[in-house]
Amino acid sequence: MSFDKFKPKYKIHEETENYFKLRAEAGAKPYDQLTVEEAREGNVANAKRFAGTTEFEGTVKEFTVPTKHCSDGIPITVYRSKHCDLCVAPSVFVYFHGGGNVVGCRQTVDTICRIFSRDAPCVVVNVEYRLAPEHRWPANHEDATCVVRWVKMNKSLLGACNESLVGVGGNSAGGQIAAMVCHYVEGIDYQVFTDWLICFVMSRCDEREHGGGGWRQCRGPPGRDGLSRLA
């Protein structure tokens, strides 16, 4: 698990190398060598180990967004930092966790959501959208659009106000979901993406195996292919 062959062309940050070194020393395995349950458990454990904690003064509340797509509704966690009191109309930021649409949950992005709310400051909505393979596409997109529409109609309930802007964002697969929402929900005021680097384009699924120059060029380092999905 090394970046050595890529160093002549790319600058690899020391923290990135150290991260993958620690993962390897801990015996992390690629997702394709794990069951879905094992991958999800590993993803949560990894988040607990590396995300850490942060100081946060404010409120953290749980809501359930009603939807026609599932009887239990969509769970969300809403963070409102005390610094929002200094804003005339604190914005509402709807955040979608990453995980390849298969792993990940609200718990894995709890720390970053607290940081967003504290430092922006803004009201952050952390979404527990449905995952594959139990829930096939477009379940995740249905949940995302439903939550954003509900948020736009309930800003005051969440601790913002009618004049507050509403934005969306996410990391990795969550960034893709956030980008999709902007095509289906009118009136999104801003977008924020983290950990969402597009370095290749795939027009067909089989290009991963049989084509796609960008994919071939970036194939191999710990941050790509199976090694990027360590649990």
CSV table of C-alpha atoms in Angstrom, one decimal:
chain,number,residue,atom,x,y,z
A,1,MET,CA,0.0,0.0,0.0
A,2,SER,CA,2.2,2.8,-1.3
A,3,PHE,CA,2.1,6.0,-3.2
A,4,ASP,CA,5.8,5.7,-4.3
A,5,LYS,CA,5.2,5.3,-8.0
A,6,PHE,CA,2.9,8.4,-8.1
A,7,LYS,CA,5.2,10.7,-6.2
A,8,PRO,CA,7.3,11.7,-9.3
A,9,LYS,CA,4.1,13.2,-10.9
A,10,TYR,CA,1.9,14.1,-7.9
A,11,LYS,CA,2.4,15.7,-4.6
A,12,ILE,CA,1.1,13.4,-1.9
A,13,HIS,CA,0.3,15.1,1.4
A,14,GLU,CA,2.1,13.6,4.5
A,15,GLU,CA,-1.2,13.3,6.3
A,16,THR,CA,-2.7,11.2,3.5
A,17,GLU,CA,0.2,8.8,3.6
A,18,ASN,CA,0.1,8.5,7.3
A,19,TYR,CA,-3.7,7.9,7.2
A,20,PHE,CA,-3.4,4.9,4.9
A,21,LYS,CA,-0.3,3.6,6.8
A,22,LEU,CA,-2.4,3.6,10.0
A,23,ARG,CA,-5.2,1.8,8.2
A,24,ALA,CA,-2.9,-0.8,6.9
A,25,GLU,CA,-1.3,-1.4,10.3
A,26,ALA,CA,-4.8,-1.9,11.7
A,27,GLY,CA,-5.5,-4.7,9.3
A,28,ALA,CA,-8.0,-2.8,7.2
A,29,LYS,CA,-9.5,-4.7,4.2
A,30,PRO,CA,-10.9,-3.5,0.9
A,31,TYR,CA,-14.7,-3.4,0.9
A,32,ASP,CA,-14.9,-6.1,-1.8
A,33,GLN,CA,-13.5,-8.5,0.7
A,34,LEU,CA,-16.2,-7.8,3.4
A,35,THR,CA,-19.9,-8.3,3.7
A,36,VAL,CA,-22.1,-5.3,3.6
A,37,GLU,CA,-22.5,-5.5,7.4
A,38,GLU,CA,-18.8,-5.7,8.0
A,39,ALA,CA,-18.1,-2.8,5.7
A,40,ARG,CA,-20.7,-0.6,7.5
A,41,GLU,CA,-19.3,-1.5,10.9
A,42,GLY,CA,-15.8,-0.8,9.8
A,43,ASN,CA,-16.8,2.5,8.3
A,44,VAL,CA,-18.3,3.6,11.6
A,45,ALA,CA,-15.3,2.4,13.6
A,46,ASN,CA,-13.0,4.3,11.2
A,47,ALA,CA,-15.0,7.5,11.6
A,48,LYS,CA,-14.9,7.2,15.4
A,49,ARG,CA,-11.1,6.7,15.3
A,50,PHE,CA,-10.2,9.5,12.9
A,51,ALA,CA,-13.0,12.1,13.1
A,52,GLY,CA,-12.4,12.9,16.7
A,53,THR,CA,-14.6,15.3,18.7
A,54,THR,CA,-15.0,19.0,18.7
A,55,GLU,CA,-16.3,21.7,21.0
A,56,PHE,CA,-19.9,22.6,20.2
A,57,GLU,CA,-22.3,24.8,22.1
A,58,GLY,CA,-25.8,24.8,20.9
A,59,THR,CA,-28.7,22.3,20.3
A,60,VAL,CA,-28.8,18.9,18.6
A,61,LYS,CA,-32.3,17.7,17.8
A,62,GLU,CA,-33.7,14.7,16.0
A,63,PHE,CA,-36.6,14.9,13.5
A,64,THR,CA,-38.3,12.5,11.2
A,65,VAL,CA,-39.2,13.7,7.7
A,66,PRO,CA,-42.5,12.2,6.5
A,67,THR,CA,-42.3,10.6,3.0
A,68,LYS,CA,-44.5,8.4,0.8
A,69,HIS,CA,-41.6,6.2,0.0
A,70,CYS,CA,-41.2,4.6,3.5
A,71,SER,CA,-43.6,4.4,6.4
A,72,ASP,CA,-40.9,5.1,9.1
A,73,GLY,CA,-39.9,8.4,7.5
A,74,ILE,CA,-36.4,9.8,7.0
A,75,PRO,CA,-34.4,10.5,10.2
A,76,ILE,CA,-32.4,13.7,10.4
A,77,THR,CA,-30.2,15.3,13.0
A,78,VAL,CA,-30.3,19.1,13.2
A,79,TYR,CA,-27.4,21.1,14.7
A,80,ARG,CA,-27.8,24.7,15.7
A,81,SER,CA,-24.8,26.4,17.1
A,82,LYS,CA,-25.3,29.2,19.7
A,83,HIS,CA,-23.5,31.4,17.2
A,84,CYS,CA,-26.6,31.3,15.0
A,85,ASP,CA,-28.1,33.7,17.5
A,86,LEU,CA,-25.8,36.4,16.1
A,87,CYS,CA,-27.2,36.0,12.6
A,88,VAL,CA,-30.3,37.8,11.4
A,89,ALA,CA,-31.2,34.8,9.2
A,90,PRO,CA,-28.8,31.8,9.7
A,91,SER,CA,-28.7,29.7,6.6
A,92,VAL,CA,-29.7,26.0,6.6
A,93,PHE,CA,-27.2,23.5,5.2
A,94,VAL,CA,-28.4,20.0,4.3
A,95,TYR,CA,-25.6,17.6,4.4
A,96,PHE,CA,-25.4,14.1,2.9
A,97,HIS,CA,-22.8,11.6,4.2
A,98,GLY,CA,-20.5,9.6,1.9
A,99,GLY,CA,-20.0,5.9,1.6
A,100,GLY,CA,-20.6,4.8,-2.0
A,101,ASN,CA,-24.4,4.7,-1.4
A,102,VAL,CA,-23.8,1.4,0.5
A,103,VAL,CA,-22.0,2.3,3.8
A,104,GLY,CA,-22.0,5.4,6.0
A,105,CYS,CA,-24.6,7.0,8.3
A,106,ARG,CA,-25.2,10.2,10.2
A,107,GLN,CA,-22.9,9.1,12.9
A,108,THR,CA,-19.9,9.1,10.5
A,109,VAL,CA,-20.2,12.8,9.8
A,110,ASP,CA,-21.4,14.0,13.2
A,111,THR,CA,-18.2,15.9,14.0
A,112,ILE,CA,-17.9,17.7,10.6
A,113,CYS,CA,-21.6,18.7,10.9
A,114,ARG,CA,-20.9,20.3,14.3
A,115,ILE,CA,-17.9,22.1,12.9
A,116,PHE,CA,-20.0,23.5,10.0
A,117,SER,CA,-22.7,24.7,12.3
A,118,ARG,CA,-20.2,26.3,14.7
A,119,ASP,CA,-17.9,27.9,12.3
A,120,ALA,CA,-20.2,29.0,9.5
A,121,PRO,CA,-22.4,29.6,11.6
A,122,CYS,CA,-25.5,27.9,10.2
A,123,VAL,CA,-28.2,25.3,11.0
A,124,VAL,CA,-27.0,21.9,9.7
A,125,VAL,CA,-29.3,19.0,8.7
A,126,ASN,CA,-27.6,15.6,8.7
A,127,VAL,CA,-29.6,13.1,6.6
A,128,GLU,CA,-30.0,9.4,7.1
A,129,TYR,CA,-31.0,8.4,3.5
A,130,ARG,CA,-31.7,4.8,2.5
A,131,LEU,CA,-28.8,2.7,1.4
A,132,ALA,CA,-28.2,0.0,-1.2
A,133,PRO,CA,-28.4,-2.9,-1.6
A,134,GLU,CA,-31.5,-3.1,0.6
A,135,HIS,CA,-32.9,-0.1,-1.1
A,136,ARG,CA,-32.3,0.2,-4.8
A,137,TRP,CA,-31.8,3.4,-6.7
A,138,PRO,CA,-33.4,5.9,-6.7
A,139,ALA,CA,-34.3,5.4,-3.0
A,140,ASN,CA,-31.3,7.6,-1.9
A,141,HIS,CA,-32.3,10.3,-4.4
A,142,GLU,CA,-36.0,10.2,-3.3
A,143,ASP,CA,-35.0,10.6,0.3
A,144,ALA,CA,-32.7,13.5,-0.5
A,145,THR,CA,-35.2,15.5,-2.5
A,146,CYS,CA,-37.9,14.8,0.0
A,147,VAL,CA,-35.8,16.1,2.9
A,148,VAL,CA,-34.7,19.3,1.1
A,149,ARG,CA,-38.2,20.1,0.1
A,150,TRP,CA,-39.4,19.6,3.7
A,151,VAL,CA,-36.5,21.7,5.0
A,152,LYS,CA,-37.5,24.6,2.7
A,153,MET,CA,-41.0,24.5,4.1
A,154,ASN,CA,-39.9,24.1,7.8
A,155,LYS,CA,-37.0,26.5,8.2
A,156,SER,CA,-38.4,28.1,11.4
A,157,LEU,CA,-39.0,24.7,13.0
A,158,LEU,CA,-35.3,24.0,12.6
A,159,GLY,CA,-34.2,27.2,14.2
A,160,ALA,CA,-33.7,29.4,11.2
A,161,CYS,CA,-36.3,31.7,9.7
A,162,ASN,CA,-38.3,32.2,6.5
A,163,GLU,CA,-35.7,34.4,5.0
A,164,SER,CA,-32.9,31.9,5.6
A,165,LEU,CA,-31.0,30.6,2.6
A,166,VAL,CA,-30.9,26.8,2.0
A,167,GLY,CA,-27.9,25.0,0.7
A,168,VAL,CA,-26.8,21.4,0.1
A,169,GLY,CA,-23.6,19.5,0.2
A,170,GLY,CA,-21.9,16.3,1.0
A,171,ASN,CA,-18.8,14.2,0.8
A,172,SER,CA,-18.1,11.6,-1.9
A,173,ALA,CA,-21.4,9.8,-2.7
A,174,GLY,CA,-23.1,12.5,-0.6
A,175,GLY,CA,-21.7,15.1,-2.9
A,176,GLN,CA,-23.2,13.4,-5.9
A,177,ILE,CA,-26.5,13.2,-4.1
A,178,ALA,CA,-26.3,16.9,-3.3
A,179,ALA,CA,-25.5,17.8,-6.9
A,180,MET,CA,-28.5,15.7,-8.1
A,181,VAL,CA,-30.8,17.5,-5.6
A,182,CYS,CA,-30.1,20.8,-7.3
A,183,HIS,CA,-31.6,19.5,-10.6
A,184,TYR,CA,-34.8,18.4,-8.9
A,185,VAL,CA,-35.5,21.0,-6.2
A,186,GLU,CA,-35.9,24.6,-7.2
A,187,GLY,CA,-34.5,27.4,-5.2
A,188,ILE,CA,-31.3,25.9,-3.8
A,189,ASP,CA,-29.2,28.9,-2.8
A,190,TYR,CA,-25.7,27.3,-2.6
A,191,GLN,CA,-23.7,24.1,-2.8
A,192,VAL,CA,-20.7,22.9,-0.8
A,193,PHE,CA,-18.8,19.7,-1.7
A,194,THR,CA,-16.1,18.1,0.4
A,195,ASP,CA,-13.8,15.2,-0.5
A,196,TRP,CA,-15.4,15.1,-4.0
A,197,LEU,CA,-12.6,14.9,-6.6
A,198,ILE,CA,-13.5,13.9,-10.1
A,199,CYS,CA,-10.4,12.8,-12.0
A,200,PHE,CA,-11.9,10.6,-14.6
A,201,VAL,CA,-15.2,10.1,-16.6
A,202,MET,CA,-16.9,6.8,-17.0
A,203,SER,CA,-19.7,6.5,-19.6
A,204,ARG,CA,-20.2,2.8,-19.2
A,205,CYS,CA,-19.8,0.5,-16.1
A,206,ASP,CA,-17.4,-1.7,-18.0
A,207,GLU,CA,-14.9,1.1,-18.5
A,208,ARG,CA,-13.5,0.4,-15.1
A,209,GLU,CA,-12.3,-2.9,-16.4
A,210,HIS,CA,-11.8,-2.3,-20.1
A,211,GLY,CA,-11.3,1.4,-20.8
A,212,GLY,CA,-11.2,4.9,-19.6
A,213,GLY,CA,-7.8,6.6,-19.7
A,214,GLY,CA,-8.4,8.6,-16.6
A,215,TRP,CA,-9.2,5.6,-14.6
A,216,ARG,CA,-6.2,3.7,-15.8
A,217,GLN,CA,-3.9,6.7,-15.0
A,218,CYS,CA,-5.2,6.9,-11.4
A,219,ARG,CA,-5.4,3.1,-10.8
A,220,GLY,CA,-3.3,1.7,-8.1
A,221,PRO,CA,-2.7,4.1,-5.1
A,222,PRO,CA,-4.4,3.6,-1.8
A,223,GLY,CA,-6.8,6.4,-2.6
A,224,ARG,CA,-8.2,4.6,-5.7
A,225,ASP,CA,-9.9,1.3,-6.5
A,226,GLY,CA,-10.5,-1.3,-3.9
A,227,LEU,CA,-7.8,0.1,-1.6
A,228,SER,CA,-9.7,3.3,-1.3
A,229,ARG,CA,-12.6,1.5,0.4
A,230,LEU,CA,-11.0,0.3,3.6
A,231,ALA,CA,-13.0,-0.8,6.6
